[in-house]
């Protein structure tokens, strides 16, 4: 399953959320992560995030795409961080 | 879950409980650890213990390769899958010659099935090879000792490799004979590189099961090597690697400029060639087919693990081992 997670959280929590998400997904833009992930791992990730985000002020969006073939990504400008098999 | 291959020189670091790679120019790249299954190092890489501890925590296996692209070693997380019972049972199946040859024979049946499958895909003119292999195959049942069995397997493989010239439609990759140490022509270089990758893949899967990778059935269990991964790789080499080689060559993806010669004798894949091969290999491993008994989509990589589970079931006396025979 392909997911895109975007978040808008208070300044104090930005770093914490970023730190957790970067274990699971590829960082593509400020406050945006995306990548291929299994259902269970996504739950694990959200479980780690939930105690941190403040449900009154913050928001966290998860876009799920069940068939990764249905995504067409067009990039204008600089591509920040891309997935690679070879380094 | 995927494998990561590092060709550049640099440093692997642990930052915020995930992997960071810093290349020689100081460019940083973060890799989400949860998605990583194996890391393969081809370049010169520095790392420290806190990084290795992270790998242990997440169960990521690290394989290293030498300058020539040959497998040289692994860092394997402390095995959580230990079972004295399985170890003892596995040993008992090796010590009893009858039981050992039974399993060894199954490996060869699996391998031969996939070899024939490869040859059959190229129809005209392949009957000669098929008939000769079939005639040797009937004798496998009568082999009394392991060396005898190995000899038959060698004969079959020899015929099989001869059929490569029939399958490959490019003169540059003409197959003369199998040369391993070192490979002297492009086709041998491809086979050698492919096989060494296959061993590591099987080894990574073996470590997720309770089997002891040093206790093997077909190959003589010996020191300093994980011979059970050689055993299991026999089944998968023709299924995965050889099919890949033939299709890469026939589709003109692999070309003459992907090889380099050292001391004008030793032929090796260069970095670009390795990348092309590994990319195709990863794609192949993640390809899925519907499993007939599990009734769900299974990837080629998982088929290797299933093979380990079947072997466990056999040695504990649950169900008799039957090798994977590709039905698709």
Coordinates of N, CA, C and O in Angstrom, one line a residue, chain B residues 30-176:
Chain B
X30 N 18.7 10.0 4.0 CA 18.1 9.2 5.0 C 17.3 8.1 4.4 O 16.6 8.3 3.4
X31 N 17.4 6.9 5.0 CA 16.7 5.8 4.5 C 15.8 5.3 5.6 O 16.2 5.0 6.7
X32 N 14.5 5.2 5.3 CA 13.5 4.7 6.4 C 13.8 3.2 6.7 O 13.7 2.4 5.8
X33 N 14.2 3.0 7.9 CA 14.7 1.6 8.3 C 13.6 0.5 8.2 O 13.9 -0.6 7.8
X34 N 12.4 0.9 8.4 CA 11.3 -0.1 8.4 C 11.2 -0.7 7.1 O 10.8 -1.9 7.0
X35 N 11.5 0.0 6.0 CA 11.3 -0.6 4.7 C 12.5 -1.4 4.2 O 12.5 -2.0 3.1
X36 N 13.6 -1.4 5.0 CA 14.8 -2.1 4.6 C 14.8 -3.6 5.1 O 14.5 -3.8 6.2
X37 N 15.1 -4.5 4.2 CA 15.2 -5.9 4.6 C 16.7 -6.3 4.7 O 17.1 -6.9 5.6
X38 N 17.5 -6.0 3.6 CA 18.9 -6.3 3.6 C 19.6 -5.1 3.1 O 19.1 -4.4 2.2
X39 N 20.9 -5.0 3.5 CA 21.8 -4.0 3.0 C 23.0 -4.7 2.3 O 23.6 -5.6 3.0
X40 N 23.3 -4.3 1.1 CA 24.4 -4.9 0.4 C 25.5 -3.9 0.2 O 25.2 -2.8 -0.4
X41 N 26.7 -4.1 0.7 CA 27.7 -3.1 0.6 C 28.8 -3.6 -0.5 O 29.4 -4.6 -0.4
X42 N 28.9 -2.8 -1.6 CA 29.9 -3.0 -2.6 C 31.0 -2.0 -2.5 O 32.1 -2.3 -3.0
X43 N 30.7 -0.9 -1.9 CA 31.8 0.1 -1.8 C 32.5 0.0 -0.5 O 32.4 -0.9 0.2
X44 N 33.4 1.0 -0.2 CA 34.1 1.1 1.0 C 33.3 1.9 2.0 O 33.1 3.1 1.8
X45 N 32.8 1.3 3.0 CA 31.8 2.0 3.9 C 32.4 1.9 5.4 O 32.8 0.9 5.8
X46 N 32.3 3.0 6.1 CA 32.6 3.1 7.5 C 31.3 3.0 8.3 O 30.2 3.4 7.8
X47 N 31.3 2.4 9.4 CA 30.2 2.3 10.3 C 30.6 2.0 11.7 O 31.7 1.7 11.9
X48 N 29.7 2.3 12.7 CA 30.1 2.0 14.1 C 29.1 1.0 14.7 O 28.1 0.6 14.1
X49 N 29.4 0.7 16.0 CA 28.6 -0.3 16.7 C 27.1 0.2 16.9 O 26.2 -0.6 16.9
X50 N 26.9 1.5 17.1 CA 25.6 1.9 17.4 C 24.7 1.7 16.1 O 23.5 1.5 16.2
X51 N 25.3 1.8 15.0 CA 24.6 1.5 13.7 C 24.3 0.0 13.7 O 23.2 -0.4 13.3
X52 N 25.3 -0.8 14.0 CA 25.0 -2.2 14.0 C 24.0 -2.7 15.0 O 23.2 -3.6 14.7
X53 N 23.9 -2.0 16.1 CA 22.9 -2.3 17.1 C 21.5 -2.0 16.6 O 20.6 -2.7 16.9
X54 N 21.5 -0.9 15.8 CA 20.2 -0.5 15.2 C 19.7 -1.6 14.3 O 18.6 -2.0 14.2
X55 N 20.7 -2.2 13.5 CA 20.3 -3.2 12.6 C 19.8 -4.5 13.3 O 18.9 -5.1 12.9
X56 N 20.5 -4.8 14.4 CA 20.0 -5.9 15.2 C 18.6 -5.7 15.7 O 17.8 -6.6 15.6
X57 N 18.4 -4.5 16.2 CA 17.0 -4.2 16.7 C 15.9 -4.4 15.7 O 14.9 -4.9 15.9
X58 N 16.2 -4.0 14.4 CA 15.2 -4.0 13.4 C 15.3 -5.3 12.6 O 14.6 -5.5 11.6
X59 N 16.3 -6.1 12.9 CA 16.5 -7.4 12.1 C 16.9 -7.2 10.7 O 16.5 -8.0 9.8
X60 N 17.7 -6.2 10.4 CA 18.2 -6.0 9.1 C 19.5 -6.7 8.9 O 20.4 -6.7 9.8
X61 N 19.7 -7.5 7.8 CA 20.9 -8.2 7.6 C 21.8 -7.4 6.7 O 21.4 -6.8 5.7
X62 N 23.1 -7.4 7.0 CA 24.1 -6.7 6.2 C 25.0 -7.6 5.5 O 25.6 -8.5 6.2
X63 N 25.1 -7.5 4.2 CA 26.1 -8.4 3.4 C 27.2 -7.5 2.8 O 26.9 -6.4 2.3
X64 N 28.4 -8.0 2.9 CA 29.5 -7.3 2.2 C 30.0 -8.1 1.0 O 30.0 -9.3 1.0
X65 N 30.5 -7.4 0.1 CA 31.1 -8.0 -1.1 C 32.5 -7.4 -1.3 O 32.7 -6.2 -1.0
X66 N 33.4 -8.2 -1.9 CA 34.7 -7.6 -2.1 C 34.8 -6.8 -3.4 O 33.8 -6.6 -4.1
X67 N 36.0 -6.4 -3.7 CA 36.2 -5.5 -4.9 C 35.7 -6.1 -6.2 O 35.2 -5.4 -7.1
X68 N 35.7 -7.4 -6.3 CA 35.3 -8.1 -7.5 C 33.8 -8.4 -7.5 O 33.3 -9.1 -8.4
X69 N 33.1 -8.0 -6.5 CA 31.7 -8.3 -6.4 C 31.3 -9.7 -5.9 O 30.2 -10.1 -6.0
X70 N 32.3 -10.3 -5.3 CA 32.0 -11.7 -4.7 C 31.6 -11.5 -3.2 O 32.1 -10.6 -2.5
X71 N 30.7 -12.4 -2.8 CA 30.2 -12.3 -1.4 C 31.4 -12.6 -0.5 O 32.2 -13.5 -0.7
X72 N 31.5 -11.7 0.5 CA 32.6 -11.9 1.5 C 32.2 -12.1 2.9 O 32.9 -12.8 3.7
X73 N 31.0 -11.6 3.3 CA 30.6 -11.9 4.7 C 29.3 -11.2 5.0 O 28.8 -10.4 4.2
X74 N 28.8 -11.4 6.2 CA 27.5 -10.8 6.6 C 27.6 -10.4 8.0 O 28.3 -10.9 8.8
X75 N 26.8 -9.4 8.4 CA 26.5 -9.1 9.8 C 25.1 -9.5 10.0 O 24.1 -8.9 9.4
X76 N 24.9 -10.5 10.9 CA 23.6 -11.0 11.1 C 23.1 -10.7 12.5 O 23.9 -11.1 13.4
X77 N 22.0 -10.1 12.7 CA 21.5 -9.9 14.0 C 21.4 -11.1 14.9 O 21.2 -12.2 14.3
X78 N 21.7 -11.0 16.1 CA 21.6 -12.1 17.0 C 20.4 -12.9 16.7 O 19.3 -12.4 16.8
X79 N 20.5 -14.2 16.4 CA 19.4 -15.0 16.0 C 18.4 -15.2 17.1 O 18.7 -15.6 18.2
X80 N 17.2 -14.7 16.8 CA 16.1 -14.9 17.8 C 15.4 -16.2 17.6 O 14.7 -16.7 18.4
X81 N 15.7 -16.8 16.4 CA 15.0 -18.0 16.1 C 16.0 -19.2 16.4 O 16.5 -19.8 15.4
X82 N 16.2 -19.5 17.6 CA 17.0 -20.6 17.9 C 16.1 -21.7 18.5 O 15.2 -21.5 19.2
X83 N 16.4 -22.9 18.1 CA 15.7 -24.1 18.5 C 16.6 -25.3 18.6 O 17.0 -25.8 17.6
X84 N 16.9 -25.7 19.8 CA 17.8 -26.8 20.0 C 17.2 -28.1 19.4 O 17.9 -28.9 18.7
X85 N 15.9 -28.2 19.5 CA 15.2 -29.3 19.0 C 15.4 -29.5 17.5 O 15.7 -30.5 17.0
X86 N 15.2 -28.3 16.7 CA 15.3 -28.4 15.3 C 16.8 -28.7 14.9 O 17.0 -29.6 14.0
X87 N 17.8 -28.1 15.7 CA 19.2 -28.4 15.4 C 19.4 -29.9 15.5 O 20.1 -30.5 14.6
X88 N 18.9 -30.5 16.6 CA 19.2 -32.0 16.8 C 18.5 -32.8 15.7 O 19.2 -33.7 15.1
X89 N 17.3 -32.4 15.3 CA 16.6 -33.2 14.3 C 17.3 -33.0 13.0 O 17.5 -34.0 12.2
X90 N 17.8 -31.8 12.7 CA 18.5 -31.5 11.4 C 19.8 -32.4 11.4 O 20.0 -33.0 10.3
X91 N 20.5 -32.4 12.5 CA 21.7 -33.2 12.5 C 21.4 -34.7 12.3 O 22.1 -35.4 11.6
X92 N 20.3 -35.2 12.9 CA 20.0 -36.6 12.8 C 19.7 -37.0 11.3 O 19.9 -38.1 10.9
X93 N 19.1 -36.0 10.6 CA 18.8 -36.3 9.2 C 20.1 -36.3 8.3 O 20.1 -36.8 7.2
X94 N 21.2 -35.7 8.9 CA 22.4 -35.7 8.1 C 23.2 -36.9 8.4 O 23.8 -37.6 7.6
X95 N 23.2 -37.3 9.7 CA 23.9 -38.5 10.1 C 23.4 -39.8 9.5 O 24.2 -40.7 9.3
X96 N 22.1 -39.9 9.3 CA 21.5 -41.1 8.7 C 21.6 -41.0 7.2 O 21.0 -40.1 6.6
X97 N 22.5 -41.8 6.6 CA 22.7 -41.7 5.1 C 21.4 -41.7 4.3 O 21.3 -41.0 3.3
X98 N 20.5 -42.6 4.7 CA 19.2 -42.8 4.0 C 18.4 -41.5 4.0 O 18.0 -41.1 3.0
X99 N 18.3 -40.9 5.2 CA 17.5 -39.7 5.3 C 18.2 -38.6 4.6 O 17.5 -37.7 4.0
X100 N 19.5 -38.5 4.7 CA 20.2 -37.4 4.0 C 20.1 -37.5 2.5 O 19.8 -36.4 1.9
X101 N 20.2 -38.6 2.0 CA 20.2 -38.7 0.5 C 18.8 -38.4 0.0 O 18.6 -37.9 -1.1
X102 N 17.8 -38.7 0.8 CA 16.4 -38.4 0.4 C 16.2 -36.9 0.2 O 15.8 -36.5 -0.9
X103 N 16.7 -36.1 1.2 CA 16.5 -34.7 1.0 C 17.4 -34.1 -0.1 O 17.0 -33.3 -0.9
X104 N 18.7 -34.7 -0.2 CA 19.6 -34.2 -1.2 C 18.9 -34.4 -2.6 O 19.0 -33.6 -3.5
X105 N 18.3 -35.6 -2.8 CA 17.7 -36.0 -4.0 C 16.6 -35.0 -4.4 O 16.4 -34.6 -5.5
X106 N 15.8 -34.6 -3.4 CA 14.7 -33.7 -3.6 C 15.2 -32.4 -4.1 O 14.6 -31.8 -5.0
X107 N 16.3 -31.9 -3.6 CA 16.9 -30.6 -4.1 C 17.2 -30.7 -5.5 O 16.9 -29.8 -6.3
X108 N 17.8 -31.8 -5.9 CA 18.2 -32.0 -7.3 C 16.9 -32.1 -8.2 O 16.9 -31.5 -9.3
X109 N 15.9 -32.8 -7.7 CA 14.7 -32.9 -8.5 C 14.1 -31.5 -8.8 O 13.7 -31.2 -9.9
X110 N 14.1 -30.7 -7.7 CA 13.6 -29.3 -7.9 C 14.5 -28.5 -8.9 O 13.9 -27.9 -9.8
X111 N 15.8 -28.7 -8.8 CA 16.7 -27.9 -9.7 C 16.5 -28.4 -11.1 O 16.3 -27.5 -12.0
X112 N 16.4 -29.7 -11.4 CA 16.3 -30.2 -12.7 C 14.9 -29.8 -13.3 O 14.9 -29.4 -14.5
X113 N 13.9 -29.8 -12.5 CA 12.6 -29.3 -13.0 C 12.7 -27.9 -13.6 O 12.2 -27.6 -14.6
X114 N 13.4 -27.0 -12.8 CA 13.4 -25.7 -13.3 C 14.4 -25.5 -14.5 O 14.1 -24.6 -15.3
X115 N 15.4 -26.3 -14.6 CA 16.3 -26.3 -15.7 C 15.5 -26.7 -17.0 O 15.6 -26.0 -18.0
X116 N 14.7 -27.8 -16.9 CA 13.9 -28.2 -18.0 C 12.9 -27.1 -18.4 O 12.7 -26.9 -19.6
X117 N 12.4 -26.5 -17.4 CA 11.4 -25.4 -17.7 C 12.0 -24.3 -18.5 O 11.4 -23.8 -19.4
X118 N 13.3 -24.0 -18.1 CA 14.0 -22.9 -18.9 C 14.2 -23.4 -20.3 O 14.0 -22.6 -21.2
X119 N 14.7 -24.6 -20.5 CA 15.0 -25.1 -21.8 C 13.7 -25.1 -22.7 O 13.7 -24.7 -23.8
X120 N 12.6 -25.6 -22.1 CA 11.4 -25.7 -22.8 C 10.8 -24.4 -23.4 O 10.1 -24.4 -24.3
X121 N 11.2 -23.3 -22.7 CA 10.7 -22.0 -23.2 C 11.2 -21.6 -24.5 O 10.7 -20.8 -25.2
X122 N 12.3 -22.3 -24.9 CA 12.8 -22.0 -26.3 C 12.7 -23.2 -27.1 O 13.5 -24.1 -27.1
X123 N 11.6 -23.3 -27.8 CA 11.1 -24.5 -28.4 C 12.0 -25.3 -29.4 O 12.6 -26.3 -29.1
X124 N 12.1 -24.7 -30.6 CA 12.7 -25.5 -31.6 C 14.2 -25.9 -31.3 O 15.0 -25.0 -31.0
X125 N 14.4 -27.1 -31.5 CA 15.8 -27.6 -31.4 C 16.2 -27.9 -30.0 O 17.4 -28.3 -29.7
X126 N 15.3 -27.8 -29.0 CA 15.7 -28.0 -27.6 C 15.5 -29.5 -27.2 O 15.9 -29.9 -26.1
X127 N 14.9 -30.3 -28.1 CA 14.5 -31.7 -27.7 C 15.8 -32.5 -27.3 O 15.7 -33.3 -26.4
X128 N 16.9 -32.2 -28.0 CA 18.1 -33.0 -27.7 C 18.5 -32.8 -26.3 O 18.7 -33.8 -25.6
X129 N 18.5 -31.6 -25.8 CA 18.9 -31.3 -24.4 C 17.9 -31.9 -23.4 O 18.3 -32.6 -22.5
X130 N 16.7 -31.8 -23.7 CA 15.6 -32.3 -22.8 C 15.8 -33.8 -22.7 O 15.8 -34.3 -21.6
X131 N 15.9 -34.5 -23.8 CA 16.0 -35.9 -23.8 C 17.2 -36.4 -23.0 O 17.1 -37.3 -22.2
X132 N 18.4 -35.8 -23.2 CA 19.5 -36.2 -22.5 C 19.4 -36.0 -21.0 O 19.7 -36.8 -20.2
X133 N 18.8 -34.8 -20.6 CA 18.6 -34.5 -19.2 C 17.6 -35.5 -18.6 O 17.9 -36.1 -17.5
X134 N 16.6 -35.8 -19.4 CA 15.6 -36.8 -18.8 C 16.2 -38.1 -18.6 O 15.9 -38.8 -17.6
X135 N 17.1 -38.5 -19.5 CA 17.7 -39.8 -19.4 C 18.6 -39.9 -18.1 O 18.7 -41.0 -17.5
X136 N 19.2 -38.8 -17.8 CA 20.0 -38.8 -16.6 C 19.1 -38.7 -15.3 O 19.4 -39.3 -14.3
X137 N 18.0 -38.0 -15.5 CA 17.1 -37.8 -14.4 C 16.6 -39.1 -13.8 O 16.5 -39.2 -12.6
X138 N 16.3 -40.0 -14.7 CA 15.7 -41.3 -14.2 C 16.7 -42.0 -13.3 O 16.3 -42.8 -12.4
X139 N 18.0 -41.8 -13.5 CA 19.0 -42.5 -12.7 C 19.1 -41.9 -11.3 O 19.7 -42.5 -10.4
X140 N 18.6 -40.7 -11.1 CA 18.8 -40.0 -9.8 C 18.3 -40.9 -8.6 O 18.9 -41.0 -7.6
X141 N 17.1 -41.6 -8.9 CA 16.5 -42.5 -8.0 C 17.5 -43.5 -7.5 O 17.4 -43.9 -6.3
X142 N 18.4 -44.0 -8.4 CA 19.3 -45.1 -8.0 C 20.6 -44.7 -7.4 O 21.3 -45.6 -6.9
X143 N 20.8 -43.4 -7.3 CA 22.1 -43.0 -6.7 C 22.1 -43.4 -5.2 O 21.2 -43.2 -4.5
X144 N 23.2 -44.1 -4.8 CA 23.3 -44.6 -3.5 C 24.1 -43.6 -2.5 O 23.8 -43.6 -1.4
X145 N 25.0 -42.9 -3.1 CA 25.8 -42.1 -2.2 C 25.7 -40.6 -2.7 O 25.3 -40.3 -3.8
X146 N 26.1 -39.7 -1.8 CA 26.0 -38.3 -2.1 C 27.0 -37.9 -3.3 O 26.6 -37.2 -4.2
X147 N 28.3 -38.4 -3.3 CA 29.1 -38.1 -4.4 C 28.6 -38.5 -5.7 O 28.7 -37.8 -6.8
X148 N 27.9 -39.7 -5.7 CA 27.3 -40.2 -7.0 C 26.2 -39.3 -7.4 O 26.1 -38.9 -8.6
X149 N 25.4 -38.8 -6.5 CA 24.3 -37.9 -6.8 C 24.9 -36.6 -7.3 O 24.4 -36.0 -8.3
X150 N 26.0 -36.1 -6.7 CA 26.6 -34.8 -7.1 C 27.1 -35.0 -8.5 O 27.0 -34.0 -9.3
X151 N 27.6 -36.2 -8.8 CA 28.1 -36.4 -10.2 C 27.0 -36.3 -11.2 O 27.2 -35.6 -12.3
X152 N 25.9 -36.9 -10.9 CA 24.7 -36.8 -11.8 C 24.3 -35.4 -12.0 O 24.0 -34.9 -13.1
X153 N 24.2 -34.7 -10.9 CA 23.8 -33.3 -10.9 C 24.8 -32.5 -11.8 O 24.4 -31.7 -12.6
X154 N 26.1 -32.8 -11.7 CA 27.1 -32.1 -12.5 C 26.9 -32.4 -14.0 O 26.9 -31.5 -14.8
X155 N 26.6 -33.7 -14.3 CA 26.3 -34.0 -15.7 C 25.1 -33.3 -16.3 O 25.2 -32.7 -17.4
X156 N 24.1 -33.2 -15.5 CA 22.9 -32.5 -15.9 C 23.2 -31.0 -16.2 O 22.8 -30.5 -17.2
X157 N 23.9 -30.5 -15.2 CA 24.2 -29.0 -15.3 C 25.1 -28.8 -16.6 O 24.9 -27.7 -17.2
X158 N 25.9 -29.7 -16.9 CA 26.8 -29.5 -18.1 C 25.9 -29.4 -19.3 O 26.1 -28.6 -20.2
X159 N 25.0 -30.4 -19.4 CA 24.1 -30.4 -20.6 C 23.3 -29.1 -20.6 O 23.1 -28.4 -21.7
X160 N 22.8 -28.7 -19.4 CA 22.0 -27.6 -19.3 C 22.7 -26.3 -19.8 O 22.2 -25.5 -20.5
X161 N 24.0 -26.2 -19.4 CA 24.8 -25.0 -19.8 C 25.0 -25.0 -21.3 O 25.1 -23.9 -21.9
X162 N 25.1 -26.2 -21.9 CA 25.3 -26.2 -23.3 C 24.1 -25.6 -24.0 O 24.2 -25.0 -25.1
X163 N 22.9 -25.9 -23.4 CA 21.7 -25.3 -24.0 C 21.6 -23.8 -24.0 O 20.7 -23.2 -24.6
X164 N 22.5 -23.2 -23.2 CA 22.5 -21.8 -23.1 C 22.7 -21.1 -24.5 O 22.1 -20.1 -24.8
X165 N 23.6 -21.7 -25.3 CA 23.8 -21.1 -26.6 C 22.6 -21.2 -27.4 O 22.4 -20.4 -28.3
X166 N 21.7 -22.1 -27.1 CA 20.5 -22.2 -27.9 C 19.5 -21.2 -27.4 O 18.8 -20.6 -28.3
X167 N 19.5 -20.9 -26.1 CA 18.6 -19.9 -25.6 C 19.0 -18.5 -25.9 O 18.1 -17.6 -26.1
X168 N 20.3 -18.2 -25.9 CA 20.8 -16.9 -26.0 C 21.0 -16.5 -27.5 O 21.7 -17.2 -28.2
X169 N 20.4 -15.4 -27.9 CA 20.5 -15.0 -29.3 C 21.5 -13.8 -29.4 O 21.2 -12.8 -29.9
X170 N 22.7 -14.1 -28.9 CA 23.7 -13.0 -29.1 C 25.1 -13.7 -29.1 O 25.4 -14.3 -28.1
X171 N 25.8 -13.5 -30.1 CA 27.1 -14.1 -30.3 C 28.1 -13.7 -29.2 O 29.0 -14.5 -28.7
X172 N 28.0 -12.5 -28.7 CA 28.9 -12.0 -27.7 C 28.9 -12.8 -26.4 O 29.9 -13.0 -25.8
X173 N 27.7 -13.4 -26.1 CA 27.6 -14.1 -24.9 C 27.7 -15.6 -25.2 O 27.0 -16.4 -24.5
X174 N 28.4 -16.0 -26.1 CA 28.6 -17.4 -26.5 C 29.2 -18.2 -25.3 O 30.1 -17.8 -24.7
X175 N 28.5 -19.3 -25.0 CA 28.9 -20.1 -23.8 C 29.9 -21.2 -24.3 O 29.5 -22.1 -25.1
X176 N 31.1 -21.2 -23.7 CA 32.0 -22.3 -24.1 C 32.0 -23.4 -22.9 O 31.6 -24.5 -23.1

